Amino acid sequence: MLPNLAKIGDLPFEEKLTAKKEKFIESAHIKIMEKRSLILGFHL
């Protein structure tokens, strides 16, 4: 799981970047899945 936002301020810089990157990848993945499901006619 991702650290919650309150804790991100306590992390070392590299870990902050990783957490942001993971969050970005996760949201991008969700968007891709939503598009794919729309194309296939499914609803999440």
mmCIF file of N, CA and C in Angstrom:
data_model
loop_
_atom_site.group_PDB
_atom_site.id
_atom_site.type_symbol
_atom_site.label_atom_id
_atom_site.label_comp_id
_atom_site.label_asym_id
_atom_site.label_seq_id
_atom_site.Cartn_x
_atom_site.Cartn_y
_atom_site.Cartn_z
ATOM 1 N N MET A 1 0.840 -1.199 0.000
ATOM 2 C CA MET A 1 0.000 0.000 0.000
ATOM 3 C C MET A 1 0.876 1.249 0.000
ATOM 4 N N LEU A 2 0.313 2.308 -0.515
ATOM 5 C CA LEU A 2 1.038 3.577 -0.501
ATOM 6 C C LEU A 2 0.999 4.170 0.894
ATOM 7 N N PRO A 3 2.066 4.846 1.279
ATOM 8 C CA PRO A 3 2.013 5.564 2.558
ATOM 9 C C PRO A 3 0.951 6.652 2.448
ATOM 10 N N ASN A 4 0.265 6.963 3.537
ATOM 11 C CA ASN A 4 -0.726 8.027 3.384
ATOM 12 C C ASN A 4 -0.038 9.385 3.357
ATOM 13 N N LEU A 5 -0.745 10.376 2.842
ATOM 14 C CA LEU A 5 -0.127 11.660 2.516
ATOM 15 C C LEU A 5 0.500 12.334 3.724
ATOM 16 N N ALA A 6 -0.065 12.137 4.904
ATOM 17 C CA ALA A 6 0.490 12.749 6.111
ATOM 18 C C ALA A 6 1.903 12.234 6.370
ATOM 19 N N LYS A 7 2.159 10.982 6.006
ATOM 20 C CA LYS A 7 3.467 10.385 6.276
ATOM 21 C C LYS A 7 4.498 10.725 5.210
ATOM 22 N N ILE A 8 4.052 11.113 4.014
ATOM 23 C CA ILE A 8 5.005 11.354 2.926
ATOM 24 C C ILE A 8 6.009 12.437 3.302
ATOM 25 N N GLY A 9 5.583 13.429 4.064
ATOM 26 C CA GLY A 9 6.491 14.486 4.489
ATOM 27 C C GLY A 9 7.651 13.989 5.333
ATOM 28 N N ASP A 10 7.484 12.830 5.974
ATOM 29 C CA ASP A 10 8.527 12.282 6.839
ATOM 30 C C ASP A 10 9.507 11.385 6.085
ATOM 31 N N LEU A 11 9.183 11.059 4.841
ATOM 32 C CA LEU A 11 10.018 10.121 4.099
ATOM 33 C C LEU A 11 11.250 10.811 3.525
ATOM 34 N N PRO A 12 12.324 10.050 3.333
ATOM 35 C CA PRO A 12 13.473 10.571 2.584
ATOM 36 C C PRO A 12 13.046 10.943 1.163
ATOM 37 N N PHE A 13 13.825 11.805 0.532
ATOM 38 C CA PHE A 13 13.444 12.367 -0.764
ATOM 39 C C PHE A 13 13.161 11.297 -1.817
ATOM 40 N N GLU A 14 14.040 10.299 -1.910
ATOM 41 C CA GLU A 14 13.858 9.262 -2.929
ATOM 42 C C GLU A 14 12.562 8.495 -2.712
ATOM 43 N N GLU A 15 12.239 8.250 -1.455
ATOM 44 C CA GLU A 15 10.997 7.531 -1.163
ATOM 45 C C GLU A 15 9.782 8.380 -1.518
ATOM 46 N N LYS A 16 9.896 9.700 -1.329
ATOM 47 C CA LYS A 16 8.808 10.595 -1.740
ATOM 48 C C LYS A 16 8.568 10.456 -3.237
ATOM 49 N N LEU A 17 9.659 10.472 -4.007
ATOM 50 C CA LEU A 17 9.536 10.353 -5.459
ATOM 51 C C LEU A 17 8.895 9.027 -5.834
ATOM 52 N N THR A 18 9.330 7.965 -5.179
ATOM 53 C CA THR A 18 8.788 6.638 -5.473
ATOM 54 C C THR A 18 7.306 6.587 -5.160
ATOM 55 N N ALA A 19 6.920 7.154 -4.028
ATOM 56 C CA ALA A 19 5.509 7.152 -3.640
ATOM 57 C C ALA A 19 4.677 7.932 -4.657
ATOM 58 N N LYS A 20 5.193 9.083 -5.103
ATOM 59 C CA LYS A 20 4.476 9.879 -6.105
ATOM 60 C C LYS A 20 4.359 9.111 -7.412
ATOM 61 N N LYS A 21 5.459 8.452 -7.793
ATOM 62 C CA LYS A 21 5.474 7.693 -9.035
ATOM 63 C C LYS A 21 4.475 6.543 -8.970
ATOM 64 N N GLU A 22 4.438 5.848 -7.835
ATOM 65 C CA GLU A 22 3.499 4.736 -7.668
ATOM 66 C C GLU A 22 2.065 5.237 -7.749
ATOM 67 N N LYS A 23 1.820 6.374 -7.110
ATOM 68 C CA LYS A 23 0.478 6.961 -7.123
ATOM 69 C C LYS A 23 0.090 7.303 -8.566
ATOM 70 N N PHE A 24 1.034 7.886 -9.302
ATOM 71 C CA PHE A 24 0.785 8.259 -10.695
ATOM 72 C C PHE A 24 0.508 7.030 -11.552
ATOM 73 N N ILE A 25 1.348 6.005 -11.384
ATOM 74 C CA ILE A 25 1.184 4.772 -12.155
ATOM 75 C C ILE A 25 -0.164 4.137 -11.837
ATOM 76 N N GLU A 26 -0.512 4.143 -10.561
ATOM 77 C CA GLU A 26 -1.784 3.556 -10.137
ATOM 78 C C GLU A 26 -2.952 4.287 -10.796
ATOM 79 N N SER A 27 -2.935 5.627 -10.782
ATOM 80 C CA SER A 27 -4.044 6.382 -11.372
ATOM 81 C C SER A 27 -4.060 6.217 -12.893
ATOM 82 N N ALA A 28 -2.879 6.161 -13.511
ATOM 83 C CA ALA A 28 -2.812 5.941 -14.958
ATOM 84 C C ALA A 28 -3.372 4.566 -15.303
ATOM 85 N N HIS A 29 -3.038 3.573 -14.494
ATOM 86 C CA HIS A 29 -3.518 2.210 -14.719
ATOM 87 C C HIS A 29 -5.040 2.163 -14.622
ATOM 88 N N ILE A 30 -5.596 2.848 -13.630
ATOM 89 C CA ILE A 30 -7.053 2.891 -13.463
ATOM 90 C C ILE A 30 -7.700 3.535 -14.694
ATOM 91 N N LYS A 31 -7.109 4.627 -15.185
ATOM 92 C CA LYS A 31 -7.658 5.296 -16.374
ATOM 93 C C LYS A 31 -7.629 4.368 -17.585
ATOM 94 N N ILE A 32 -6.517 3.654 -17.748
ATOM 95 C CA ILE A 32 -6.397 2.710 -18.863
ATOM 96 C C ILE A 32 -7.463 1.626 -18.751
ATOM 97 N N MET A 33 -7.644 1.097 -17.555
ATOM 98 C CA MET A 33 -8.641 0.047 -17.348
ATOM 99 C C MET A 33 -10.046 0.574 -17.622
ATOM 100 N N GLU A 34 -10.315 1.817 -17.224
ATOM 101 C CA GLU A 34 -11.629 2.409 -17.481
ATOM 102 C C GLU A 34 -11.872 2.545 -18.984
ATOM 103 N N LYS A 35 -10.860 3.033 -19.715
ATOM 104 C CA LYS A 35 -11.000 3.169 -21.168
ATOM 105 C C LYS A 35 -11.226 1.806 -21.805
ATOM 106 N N ARG A 36 -10.436 0.831 -21.381
ATOM 107 C CA ARG A 36 -10.535 -0.508 -21.944
ATOM 108 C C ARG A 36 -11.924 -1.088 -21.683
ATOM 109 N N SER A 37 -12.429 -0.889 -20.464
ATOM 110 C CA SER A 37 -13.747 -1.436 -20.130
ATOM 111 C C SER A 37 -14.849 -0.717 -20.912
ATOM 112 N N LEU A 38 -14.666 0.588 -21.168
ATOM 113 C CA LEU A 38 -15.648 1.320 -21.976
ATOM 114 C C LEU A 38 -15.666 0.789 -23.406
ATOM 115 N N ILE A 39 -14.474 0.542 -23.942
ATOM 116 C CA ILE A 39 -14.365 0.022 -25.306
ATOM 117 C C ILE A 39 -15.051 -1.339 -25.400
ATOM 118 N N LEU A 40 -14.865 -2.163 -24.389
ATOM 119 C CA LEU A 40 -15.453 -3.504 -24.382
ATOM 120 C C LEU A 40 -16.919 -3.492 -23.968
ATOM 121 N N GLY A 41 -17.401 -2.337 -23.509
ATOM 122 C CA GLY A 41 -18.800 -2.220 -23.138
ATOM 123 C C GLY A 41 -19.099 -2.679 -21.722
ATOM 124 N N PHE A 42 -18.054 -2.816 -20.905
ATOM 125 C CA PHE A 42 -18.266 -3.194 -19.507
ATOM 126 C C PHE A 42 -18.268 -1.943 -18.642
ATOM 127 N N HIS A 43 -18.864 -2.031 -17.484
ATOM 128 C CA HIS A 43 -18.846 -0.930 -16.529
ATOM 129 C C HIS A 43 -18.204 -1.409 -15.247
ATOM 130 N N LEU A 44 -17.307 -0.601 -14.701
ATOM 131 C CA LEU A 44 -16.631 -0.977 -13.455
ATOM 132 C C LEU A 44 -17.588 -0.858 -12.282
#
